Tab-separated table of C-alpha atoms in Angstrom:
chain	number	residue	atom	x	y	z
A	1	UNK	CA	-111.496	-27.536	64.714
A	2	UNK	CA	-112.945	-27.901	61.119
A	3	UNK	CA	-111.318	-26.856	57.856
A	4	UNK	CA	-113.642	-25.660	54.987
A	5	UNK	CA	-113.906	-29.262	53.979
A	6	UNK	CA	-115.065	-30.427	57.360
A	7	UNK	CA	-117.719	-27.769	57.359
A	8	UNK	CA	-118.834	-29.141	54.246
A	9	UNK	CA	-118.707	-32.679	55.271
A	10	UNK	CA	-120.907	-31.808	58.438
A	11	UNK	CA	-123.587	-29.830	56.396
A	12	UNK	CA	-123.693	-32.866	54.022
A	13	UNK	CA	-125.129	-34.926	56.775
A	14	UNK	CA	-128.251	-32.522	56.600
A	15	UNK	CA	-128.974	-33.831	53.181
A	16	UNK	CA	-131.990	-36.141	52.851
A	17	UNK	CA	-133.103	-38.437	50.065
A	18	UNK	CA	-135.248	-36.580	47.194
A	19	UNK	CA	-133.870	-32.839	48.296
A	20	UNK	CA	-133.219	-30.490	45.548
A	21	UNK	CA	-130.387	-28.407	46.808
A	22	UNK	CA	-128.826	-24.963	45.916
A	23	UNK	CA	-125.223	-24.596	47.081
A	24	UNK	CA	-123.719	-21.023	47.113
A	25	UNK	CA	-120.200	-20.096	46.229
A	26	UNK	CA	-117.248	-21.095	48.304
A	27	UNK	CA	-117.479	-23.611	51.209
A	28	UNK	CA	-121.194	-24.578	50.265
A	29	UNK	CA	-119.854	-25.763	46.894
A	30	UNK	CA	-117.788	-28.293	48.559
A	31	UNK	CA	-120.830	-30.009	50.188
A	32	UNK	CA	-121.390	-31.826	46.845
A	33	UNK	CA	-118.433	-33.908	47.495
A	34	UNK	CA	-119.699	-35.548	50.649
A	35	UNK	CA	-123.259	-36.824	49.644
A	36	UNK	CA	-124.096	-39.742	51.882
A	37	UNK	CA	-124.318	-43.152	50.041
A	38	UNK	CA	-127.626	-44.548	48.987
A	39	UNK	CA	-129.480	-41.153	48.809
A	40	UNK	CA	-130.344	-39.086	45.871
A	41	UNK	CA	-130.261	-35.361	45.588
A	42	UNK	CA	-130.141	-32.905	42.761
A	43	UNK	CA	-128.104	-29.725	42.624
A	44	UNK	CA	-129.583	-26.590	41.375
A	45	UNK	CA	-127.611	-23.840	40.052
A	46	UNK	CA	-129.608	-20.464	39.844
A	47	UNK	CA	-127.971	-19.740	36.422
A	48	UNK	CA	-130.170	-22.383	34.922
A	49	UNK	CA	-129.278	-25.976	35.477
A	50	UNK	CA	-130.686	-28.830	37.572
A	51	UNK	CA	-128.827	-32.000	37.988
A	52	UNK	CA	-125.167	-30.587	38.184
A	53	UNK	CA	-122.438	-33.034	38.036
A	54	UNK	CA	-118.655	-32.920	38.889
A	55	UNK	CA	-116.061	-30.734	37.014
A	56	UNK	CA	-115.534	-31.958	33.640
A	57	UNK	CA	-112.257	-33.730	32.727
A	58	UNK	CA	-109.405	-31.714	31.504
A	59	UNK	CA	-110.156	-30.983	27.765
A	60	UNK	CA	-113.918	-31.500	28.049
A	61	UNK	CA	-114.804	-27.965	29.259
A	62	UNK	CA	-117.774	-26.380	27.645
A	63	UNK	CA	-117.926	-22.506	27.860
A	64	UNK	CA	-121.881	-22.805	27.464
A	65	UNK	CA	-122.094	-24.938	30.608
A	66	UNK	CA	-121.110	-23.397	33.921
A	67	UNK	CA	-122.476	-22.990	37.537
A	68	UNK	CA	-123.453	-19.824	39.410
A	69	UNK	CA	-119.838	-19.337	40.315
A	70	UNK	CA	-118.878	-19.316	36.759
A	71	UNK	CA	-117.071	-22.585	36.940
A	72	UNK	CA	-117.076	-24.978	34.143
A	73	UNK	CA	-119.257	-28.171	35.216
A	74	UNK	CA	-120.927	-31.298	33.861
A	75	UNK	CA	-124.525	-32.608	34.166
A	76	UNK	CA	-125.802	-35.940	35.448
A	77	UNK	CA	-128.304	-37.983	33.524
A	78	UNK	CA	-131.788	-36.518	33.676
A	79	UNK	CA	-130.330	-32.847	34.048
A	80	UNK	CA	-132.281	-29.983	32.643
A	81	UNK	CA	-131.435	-26.474	31.582
A	82	UNK	CA	-133.783	-23.377	32.082
A	83	UNK	CA	-133.907	-19.722	31.871
A	84	UNK	CA	-133.125	-17.455	34.932
A	85	UNK	CA	-136.924	-16.470	35.680
A	86	UNK	CA	-137.746	-20.367	35.679
A	87	UNK	CA	-134.745	-20.824	37.973
A	88	UNK	CA	-135.881	-18.225	40.360
A	89	UNK	CA	-139.446	-19.722	40.165
A	90	UNK	CA	-138.018	-22.924	41.540
A	91	UNK	CA	-136.268	-20.922	44.486
A	92	UNK	CA	-139.144	-18.538	45.303
A	93	UNK	CA	-141.680	-20.937	44.888
A	94	UNK	CA	-140.051	-23.293	47.466
A	95	UNK	CA	-139.309	-26.088	45.049
A	96	UNK	CA	-135.712	-26.301	46.271
A	97	UNK	CA	-135.559	-28.015	49.755
A	98	UNK	CA	-132.188	-26.843	51.127
A	99	UNK	CA	-130.144	-23.835	50.579
A	100	UNK	CA	-126.447	-23.506	51.672
A	101	UNK	CA	-124.643	-20.310	51.662
A	102	UNK	CA	-121.727	-18.454	53.053
A	103	UNK	CA	-121.945	-15.290	55.083
A	104	UNK	CA	-119.974	-12.303	56.545
A	105	UNK	CA	-122.315	-12.017	59.620
A	106	UNK	CA	-125.150	-13.741	61.031
A	107	UNK	CA	-127.336	-12.391	63.839
A	108	UNK	CA	-129.340	-14.208	66.708
A	109	UNK	CA	-132.519	-13.310	65.178
A	110	UNK	CA	-131.395	-15.250	61.801
A	111	UNK	CA	-130.365	-11.984	59.860
A	112	UNK	CA	-127.677	-12.519	57.361
A	113	UNK	CA	-125.348	-10.181	55.584
A	114	UNK	CA	-123.146	-11.316	52.781
A	115	UNK	CA	-123.195	-8.835	50.007
A	116	UNK	CA	-121.669	-5.615	50.666
A	117	UNK	CA	-119.155	-3.870	52.790
A	118	UNK	CA	-119.878	-0.088	52.509
A	119	UNK	CA	-117.048	2.035	50.928
A	120	UNK	CA	-114.815	-1.085	50.496
A	121	UNK	CA	-116.419	-4.120	48.715
A	122	UNK	CA	-119.429	-4.191	46.715
A	123	UNK	CA	-119.860	-7.423	44.699
A	124	UNK	CA	-123.611	-7.518	44.738
A	125	UNK	CA	-126.258	-9.987	46.024
A	126	UNK	CA	-126.576	-12.168	42.905
A	127	UNK	CA	-129.222	-14.640	43.805
A	128	UNK	CA	-128.723	-14.557	47.570
A	129	UNK	CA	-131.635	-12.209	48.554
A	130	UNK	CA	-134.162	-14.236	46.592
A	131	UNK	CA	-132.704	-17.372	48.179
A	132	UNK	CA	-132.851	-16.314	51.748
A	133	UNK	CA	-136.293	-14.531	51.471
A	134	UNK	CA	-137.995	-17.809	50.178
A	135	UNK	CA	-136.174	-21.002	51.199
A	136	UNK	CA	-137.681	-22.689	54.211
A	137	UNK	CA	-134.524	-24.616	55.171
A	138	UNK	CA	-131.234	-22.389	54.950
A	139	UNK	CA	-127.822	-23.422	56.366
A	140	UNK	CA	-125.014	-20.859	56.723
A	141	UNK	CA	-121.528	-22.297	56.213
A	142	UNK	CA	-118.790	-19.888	57.456
A	143	UNK	CA	-115.748	-19.352	59.795
A	144	UNK	CA	-116.899	-18.514	63.195
A	145	UNK	CA	-114.720	-15.374	63.360
A	146	UNK	CA	-113.452	-13.013	60.711
A	147	UNK	CA	-109.673	-12.647	59.636
A	148	UNK	CA	-109.386	-10.009	62.457
A	149	UNK	CA	-110.565	-12.738	64.941
A	150	UNK	CA	-113.946	-11.086	65.591
A	151	UNK	CA	-116.945	-13.030	65.983
A	152	UNK	CA	-119.308	-13.420	62.950
A	153	UNK	CA	-122.131	-14.478	65.130
A	154	UNK	CA	-123.665	-11.350	66.355
A	155	UNK	CA	-126.506	-9.632	68.432
A	156	UNK	CA	-127.182	-7.682	65.200
A	157	UNK	CA	-125.651	-7.508	61.921
A	158	UNK	CA	-123.437	-4.517	61.304
A	159	UNK	CA	-123.157	-4.715	57.524
A	160	UNK	CA	-126.015	-4.368	55.099
A	161	UNK	CA	-128.433	-7.126	55.320
A	162	UNK	CA	-129.188	-9.880	52.588
A	163	UNK	CA	-132.330	-11.103	54.486
A	164	UNK	CA	-134.106	-10.936	57.800
A	165	UNK	CA	-134.942	-13.578	60.253
A	166	UNK	CA	-134.335	-16.467	57.431
A	167	UNK	CA	-131.329	-18.325	58.828
A	168	UNK	CA	-132.072	-21.508	60.886
A	169	UNK	CA	-128.831	-23.299	61.125
A	170	UNK	CA	-124.968	-22.353	61.052
A	171	UNK	CA	-122.234	-24.606	60.696
A	172	UNK	CA	-118.763	-23.062	61.410
A	173	UNK	CA	-115.136	-24.427	61.853
A	174	UNK	CA	-116.070	-24.487	65.635
A	175	UNK	CA	-119.707	-25.571	66.027
A	176	UNK	CA	-123.166	-26.499	64.971
A	177	UNK	CA	-125.766	-24.065	66.010
A	178	UNK	CA	-129.452	-23.470	65.598
A	179	UNK	CA	-130.989	-20.100	65.499
A	180	UNK	CA	-134.455	-19.734	67.253
A	181	UNK	CA	-136.355	-17.521	69.680
A	182	UNK	CA	-133.669	-14.707	69.350
A	183	UNK	CA	-130.598	-16.801	70.399
A	184	UNK	CA	-127.987	-19.150	69.027
A	185	UNK	CA	-128.329	-22.611	70.322
A	186	UNK	CA	-125.259	-24.649	70.521
A	187	UNK	CA	-125.975	-28.162	69.238
A	188	UNK	CA	-122.339	-29.779	68.589
A	189	UNK	CA	-118.821	-28.838	69.144
A	190	UNK	CA	-116.105	-29.497	66.302
A	191	UNK	CA	-113.782	-32.171	66.922
A	192	UNK	CA	-111.275	-31.022	69.814
A	193	UNK	CA	-113.157	-27.613	70.494
A	194	UNK	CA	-114.333	-26.884	73.831
A	195	UNK	CA	-117.527	-25.121	74.765
A	196	UNK	CA	-115.436	-22.316	76.356
A	197	UNK	CA	-113.806	-21.607	72.926
A	198	UNK	CA	-117.196	-21.573	71.268
A	199	UNK	CA	-118.700	-19.159	74.106
A	200	UNK	CA	-115.448	-16.980	73.440
A	201	UNK	CA	-115.943	-16.610	69.813
A	202	UNK	CA	-119.637	-15.996	69.810
A	203	UNK	CA	-120.765	-12.410	70.198
A	204	UNK	CA	-124.532	-13.012	70.078
A	205	UNK	CA	-126.871	-14.575	72.736
A	206	UNK	CA	-125.764	-18.118	72.935
A	207	UNK	CA	-127.695	-20.894	74.798
A	208	UNK	CA	-125.196	-23.763	75.960
A	209	UNK	CA	-127.055	-26.929	77.104
A	210	UNK	CA	-125.503	-29.025	79.931
A	211	UNK	CA	-124.089	-31.440	77.482
A	212	UNK	CA	-122.856	-30.578	74.090
A	213	UNK	CA	-121.872	-33.690	71.968
A	214	UNK	CA	-118.880	-33.503	69.589
A	215	UNK	CA	-119.623	-33.613	65.954
A	216	UNK	CA	-119.513	-37.309	64.227
A	217	UNK	CA	-117.751	-36.854	60.885
B	1	UNK	CA	-145.557	-16.976	5.109
B	2	UNK	CA	-143.237	-16.339	7.920
B	3	UNK	CA	-142.099	-12.800	8.672
B	4	UNK	CA	-138.451	-12.552	7.999
B	5	UNK	CA	-136.138	-10.904	10.500
B	6	UNK	CA	-132.717	-11.490	8.942
B	7	UNK	CA	-130.226	-8.553	8.686
B	8	UNK	CA	-126.943	-8.874	6.915
B	9	UNK	CA	-124.432	-8.254	9.593
B	10	UNK	CA	-123.731	-6.705	13.072
B	11	UNK	CA	-123.602	-3.165	11.603
B	12	UNK	CA	-127.347	-3.406	10.264
B	13	UNK	CA	-128.403	-5.197	13.411
B	14	UNK	CA	-127.263	-2.409	15.727
B	15	UNK	CA	-128.544	0.347	13.488
B	16	UNK	CA	-130.420	3.096	15.551
B	17	UNK	CA	-128.582	2.526	18.780
B	18	UNK	CA	-127.698	5.897	20.141
B	19	UNK	CA	-126.062	7.554	23.296
B	20	UNK	CA	-128.252	7.890	26.352
B	21	UNK	CA	-130.343	4.677	25.387
B	22	UNK	CA	-131.252	2.050	27.753
B	23	UNK	CA	-129.870	-1.590	26.572
B	24	UNK	CA	-130.418	-5.135	27.862
B	25	UNK	CA	-127.779	-7.586	27.335
B	26	UNK	CA	-128.179	-11.150	27.937
B	27	UNK	CA	-125.615	-13.533	29.396
B	28	UNK	CA	-124.490	-14.809	32.874
B	29	UNK	CA	-120.853	-13.988	33.531
B	30	UNK	CA	-119.300	-14.384	30.034
B	31	UNK	CA	-121.663	-17.294	29.302
B	32	UNK	CA	-124.159	-16.572	26.514
B	33	UNK	CA	-123.177	-12.885	25.970
B	34	UNK	CA	-123.658	-11.200	22.602
B	35	UNK	CA	-120.011	-10.881	21.730
B	36	UNK	CA	-120.472	-9.488	18.226
B	37	UNK	CA	-122.789	-6.615	19.266
B	38	UNK	CA	-120.723	-5.755	22.131
B	39	UNK	CA	-117.903	-5.283	19.902
B	40	UNK	CA	-120.038	-3.078	17.590
B	41	UNK	CA	-121.064	-1.013	20.592
B	42	UNK	CA	-117.360	-0.356	21.190
B	43	UNK	CA	-116.925	0.684	17.536
B	44	UNK	CA	-119.968	2.875	17.457
B	45	UNK	CA	-118.711	4.670	20.486
B	46	UNK	CA	-122.103	5.385	21.822
B	47	UNK	CA	-122.018	6.489	25.495
B	48	UNK	CA	-124.180	7.706	28.423
B	49	UNK	CA	-125.750	4.146	28.184
B	50	UNK	CA	-127.924	2.459	30.797
B	51	UNK	CA	-127.081	-1.232	30.575
B	52	UNK	CA	-129.309	-3.953	32.100
B	53	UNK	CA	-127.329	-7.031	32.478
B	54	UNK	CA	-126.772	-9.603	35.295
B	55	UNK	CA	-123.077	-8.955	35.420
B	56	UNK	CA	-120.653	-6.433	34.006
B	57	UNK	CA	-118.086	-8.697	32.196
B	58	UNK	CA	-114.532	-8.879	33.145
B	59	UNK	CA	-111.805	-6.039	32.884
B	60	UNK	CA	-111.113	-6.985	29.093
B	61	UNK	CA	-113.928	-8.769	27.878
B	62	UNK	CA	-117.812	-8.566	27.766
B	63	UNK	CA	-119.344	-5.375	29.013
B	64	UNK	CA	-115.883	-4.689	30.554
B	65	UNK	CA	-114.892	-3.564	27.260
B	66	UNK	CA	-117.755	-0.723	27.370
B	67	UNK	CA	-116.712	0.203	30.922
B	68	UNK	CA	-113.077	0.805	29.625
B	69	UNK	CA	-114.459	3.301	27.232
B	70	UNK	CA	-116.554	4.982	29.851
B	71	UNK	CA	-119.628	4.225	27.553
B	72	UNK	CA	-121.782	3.198	30.524
B	73	UNK	CA	-123.461	5.832	32.892
B	74	UNK	CA	-125.666	3.341	34.718
B	75	UNK	CA	-125.474	-0.403	35.318
B	76	UNK	CA	-128.495	-2.449	36.365
B	77	UNK	CA	-127.131	-5.820	37.686
B	78	UNK	CA	-127.319	-8.420	40.413
B	79	UNK	CA	-123.484	-9.300	40.761
B	80	UNK	CA	-120.467	-7.552	39.649
B	81	UNK	CA	-117.721	-8.981	41.598
B	82	UNK	CA	-115.211	-10.018	38.775
B	83	UNK	CA	-114.327	-6.744	37.442
B	84	UNK	CA	-111.855	-4.261	39.006
B	85	UNK	CA	-112.604	-1.443	36.819
B	86	UNK	CA	-116.072	-1.637	37.565
B	87	UNK	CA	-115.553	-1.410	41.218
B	88	UNK	CA	-113.235	1.340	40.785
B	89	UNK	CA	-115.750	3.299	38.900
B	90	UNK	CA	-118.618	2.524	41.180
B	91	UNK	CA	-116.777	3.412	44.360
B	92	UNK	CA	-115.525	6.477	42.961
B	93	UNK	CA	-118.985	7.596	41.758
B	94	UNK	CA	-118.283	7.808	38.044
B	95	UNK	CA	-120.764	4.818	37.448
B	96	UNK	CA	-124.197	4.800	38.717
B	97	UNK	CA	-124.898	1.114	39.772
B	98	UNK	CA	-128.420	-0.237	40.764
B	99	UNK	CA	-127.848	-3.722	42.203
B	100	UNK	CA	-130.939	-5.973	42.372
B	101	UNK	CA	-131.692	-9.532	43.415
B	102	UNK	CA	-130.965	-11.854	40.506
B	103	UNK	CA	-134.482	-13.356	40.670
B	104	UNK	CA	-136.018	-9.933	40.836
B	105	UNK	CA	-134.029	-8.956	37.842
B	106	UNK	CA	-135.063	-11.890	35.855
B	107	UNK	CA	-138.770	-11.459	36.886
B	108	UNK	CA	-138.644	-7.684	36.209
B	109	UNK	CA	-137.433	-8.325	32.669
B	110	UNK	CA	-140.079	-11.061	32.109
B	111	UNK	CA	-142.710	-8.663	33.516
B	112	UNK	CA	-141.641	-6.039	30.999
B	113	UNK	CA	-141.974	-8.247	28.104
B	114	UNK	CA	-145.122	-9.782	29.409
B	115	UNK	CA	-147.201	-6.685	30.052
B	116	UNK	CA	-147.199	-6.987	33.784
B	117	UNK	CA	-146.243	-3.463	35.301
B	118	UNK	CA	-145.117	-4.589	38.677
B	119	UNK	CA	-145.242	-7.524	41.073
B	120	UNK	CA	-144.650	-8.207	44.659
B	121	UNK	CA	-141.550	-10.437	45.861
B	122	UNK	CA	-140.262	-11.269	49.219
B	123	UNK	CA	-136.694	-10.853	48.020
B	124	UNK	CA	-135.108	-7.825	49.547
B	125	UNK	CA	-137.566	-7.042	52.129
B	126	UNK	CA	-135.831	-5.511	55.127
B	127	UNK	CA	-132.732	-4.739	53.177
B	128	UNK	CA	-131.343	-1.679	51.249
B	129	UNK	CA	-133.204	-2.995	48.257
B	130	UNK	CA	-136.641	-2.746	49.864
B	131	UNK	CA	-136.013	0.909	50.953
B	132	UNK	CA	-138.773	3.215	49.594
B	133	UNK	CA	-140.693	0.282	48.091
B	134	UNK	CA	-144.391	-0.507	48.735
B	135	UNK	CA	-144.596	-3.523	51.404
B	136	UNK	CA	-147.599	-5.690	51.325
B	137	UNK	CA	-148.310	-8.791	53.491
B	138	UNK	CA	-149.399	-11.855	51.672
B	139	UNK	CA	-149.955	-15.037	53.802
B	140	UNK	CA	-148.493	-13.213	56.806
B	141	UNK	CA	-145.219	-12.287	54.935
B	142	UNK	CA	-143.888	-9.060	53.862
B	143	UNK	CA	-143.161	-8.534	50.100
B	144	UNK	CA	-141.954	-5.595	48.096
B	145	UNK	CA	-143.293	-3.969	44.818
B	146	UNK	CA	-140.849	-4.330	42.144
B	147	UNK	CA	-141.465	-2.777	38.742
B	148	UNK	CA	-141.057	-4.170	35.161
B	149	UNK	CA	-138.055	-3.320	33.043
B	150	UNK	CA	-137.952	-2.488	29.438
B	151	UNK	CA	-135.263	-1.331	27.144
B	152	UNK	CA	-134.802	0.538	23.721
B	153	UNK	CA	-132.846	-2.447	22.558
B	154	UNK	CA	-132.507	-5.887	23.942
B	155	UNK	CA	-129.328	-7.709	22.757
B	156	UNK	CA	-129.335	-11.505	23.012
B	157	UNK	CA	-127.324	-14.415	22.048
B	158	UNK	CA	-128.613	-17.827	21.005
B	159	UNK	CA	-127.123	-20.945	19.549
B	160	UNK	CA	-129.500	-21.367	16.630
B	161	UNK	CA	-131.777	-19.245	15.162
B	162	UNK	CA	-134.155	-19.388	11.970
B	163	UNK	CA	-134.988	-16.529	9.367
B	164	UNK	CA	-138.300	-15.880	11.442
B	165	UNK	CA	-136.287	-15.015	14.529
B	166	UNK	CA	-137.044	-18.312	16.526
B	167	UNK	CA	-134.197	-19.044	18.940
B	168	UNK	CA	-132.694	-22.090	20.734
B	169	UNK	CA	-130.128	-21.746	23.479
B	170	UNK	CA	-127.500	-24.048	24.406
B	171	UNK	CA	-127.065	-25.323	27.986
B	172	UNK	CA	-126.563	-22.540	30.722
B	173	UNK	CA	-126.032	-19.841	27.945
B	174	UNK	CA	-129.718	-19.491	28.034
B	175	UNK	CA	-129.951	-17.651	31.319
B	176	UNK	CA	-131.293	-13.971	30.787
B	177	UNK	CA	-131.605	-14.117	27.211
B	178	UNK	CA	-135.154	-15.315	26.988
B	179	UNK	CA	-136.659	-12.673	29.286
B	180	UNK	CA	-134.561	-10.047	27.891
B	181	UNK	CA	-135.652	-10.956	24.195
B	182	UNK	CA	-139.208	-10.318	25.338
B	183	UNK	CA	-138.597	-6.980	26.914
B	184	UNK	CA	-136.758	-5.085	24.111
B	185	UNK	CA	-138.658	-2.431	21.940
B	186	UNK	CA	-136.181	-3.743	19.555
B	187	UNK	CA	-134.675	-7.246	20.136
B	188	UNK	CA	-131.561	-7.909	18.255
B	189	UNK	CA	-130.511	-11.772	18.240
B	190	UNK	CA	-127.031	-12.857	17.229
B	191	UNK	CA	-126.653	-16.676	16.650
B	192	UNK	CA	-123.917	-19.140	15.978
B	193	UNK	CA	-125.874	-20.776	13.219
B	194	UNK	CA	-128.645	-18.983	11.373
B	195	UNK	CA	-130.771	-21.673	9.435
B	196	UNK	CA	-133.624	-21.272	6.979
B	197	UNK	CA	-137.076	-21.675	7.890
B	198	UNK	CA	-138.393	-25.135	8.492
B	199	UNK	CA	-135.084	-26.306	9.969
B	200	UNK	CA	-135.816	-25.897	13.566
B	201	UNK	CA	-138.446	-28.215	15.234
B	202	UNK	CA	-141.240	-25.737	16.597
B	203	UNK	CA	-141.308	-28.196	19.806
B	204	UNK	CA	-137.787	-27.269	20.674
B	205	UNK	CA	-137.985	-23.317	20.240
B	206	UNK	CA	-137.032	-21.485	23.373
B	207	UNK	CA	-137.765	-17.846	22.323
B	208	UNK	CA	-140.692	-17.472	19.773
B	209	UNK	CA	-139.656	-15.092	16.903
B	210	UNK	CA	-142.285	-12.907	17.662
B	211	UNK	CA	-140.051	-11.287	20.169
B	212	UNK	CA	-137.193	-10.742	17.847
B	213	UNK	CA	-136.816	-8.128	15.361
B	214	UNK	CA	-133.421	-8.441	13.923
B	215	UNK	CA	-131.336	-11.585	13.580
B	216	UNK	CA	-127.932	-12.143	12.213
B	217	UNK	CA	-125.206	-15.032	12.299
B	218	UNK	CA	-122.489	-13.825	14.467
B	219	UNK	CA	-118.821	-14.744	14.035
B	220	UNK	CA	-115.455	-15.357	15.506
B	221	UNK	CA	-117.009	-16.277	18.955
B	222	UNK	CA	-114.257	-16.283	21.614
B	223	UNK	CA	-116.623	-17.751	24.322
B	224	UNK	CA	-114.182	-17.038	27.024
B	225	UNK	CA	-114.296	-19.390	30.061
B	226	UNK	CA	-114.390	-17.230	33.306
B	227	UNK	CA	-113.292	-19.915	35.745
B	228	UNK	CA	-111.841	-23.041	34.253
B	229	UNK	CA	-112.457	-25.811	36.620
B	230	UNK	CA	-111.471	-29.391	35.829
B	231	UNK	CA	-110.743	-32.680	37.408
B	232	UNK	CA	-107.845	-34.980	36.432
B	233	UNK	CA	-108.556	-37.916	33.930
B	234	UNK	CA	-107.213	-40.427	36.323
């Protein structure tokens, strides 16, 4: 089974040379720690920076320089700042090649819910609705089940949607799955996880091929 | 000669702001927020406000200060997660909240300032955000109609500004400020450094002064950091 860093490490394998990438808050942010060697990618943060670098050294924090998670950051050589309208022009205009974000629920049709629990929690969608509506290549990074042990991979989302039919790939603590033709397709097992465990933890329609390889990290 | 926009202080800058008005306030989280004007709004005690701002501050800073005093009737934002008082007022129904996707919020402000009454976007289709909105297909994909936003006053924060109201922002403190500056009937700019005409390179200006009606040099910027994340030196 993977921890959060393991999920991020697996997703980092999807990065390709020359990609502009938007990483959401939480597990997705960790993907930046596992960029494969000898490829160049640039990270876009929707609050207005392309070319994000690592966190600053202690004492070098700049209140005017943050990411979309409001964390203090640095920039890489070649970085650029821009306003929010330009930022979402990059996103809506499909100039960003990969979007990684977290989710509360994902459905077998590729619907995603991650912004609201009616009557309980309303944080808002931030940039997630713009991202999922336009991005060609969306990977969801999340735990396979919620804190109550219930599957987050469902036939239909029960929570208010963030976007419809947009998620193509999910990486969880248990598995890598594709979403196509109205079903989850099991691609890989996390280290030490059996196909049976994944089947048990997946409420939506799951297609299991005869041979399911273990992830190579 | 350039048309000068300088006012003496925050009191003059905020003159004419009244209860029940619609205000736009720049900033992302606590980054690039007009701290001086927010303090002045608290002092003025205006209430029943509609505030358009990406976030709602934190409990004791930024727009959170106006929420504490129940000065805001309605918030139009994209993300409000860091504010307990906000969530309490929203869930109890005291505060009306219109949550809209961040890119749509930015574009609605830009449209408001650019004379575009509405536009189609894919963001929010098939969700609560799209309910009741016109849907049209473009290239086989559904889009929803979003309308422009304007405000009685837009209040923005910049790094440097000149007497003509030309503005330069610093790093990610730019965010929503340029679009909101365009969309105010009256736009107030507070700047960290107010310089004479000719000091700013026209090539480097982010917001042309035509969008700004009042500019003043703010003071005592706290510039609070919301999430201080660092790495060790060794």
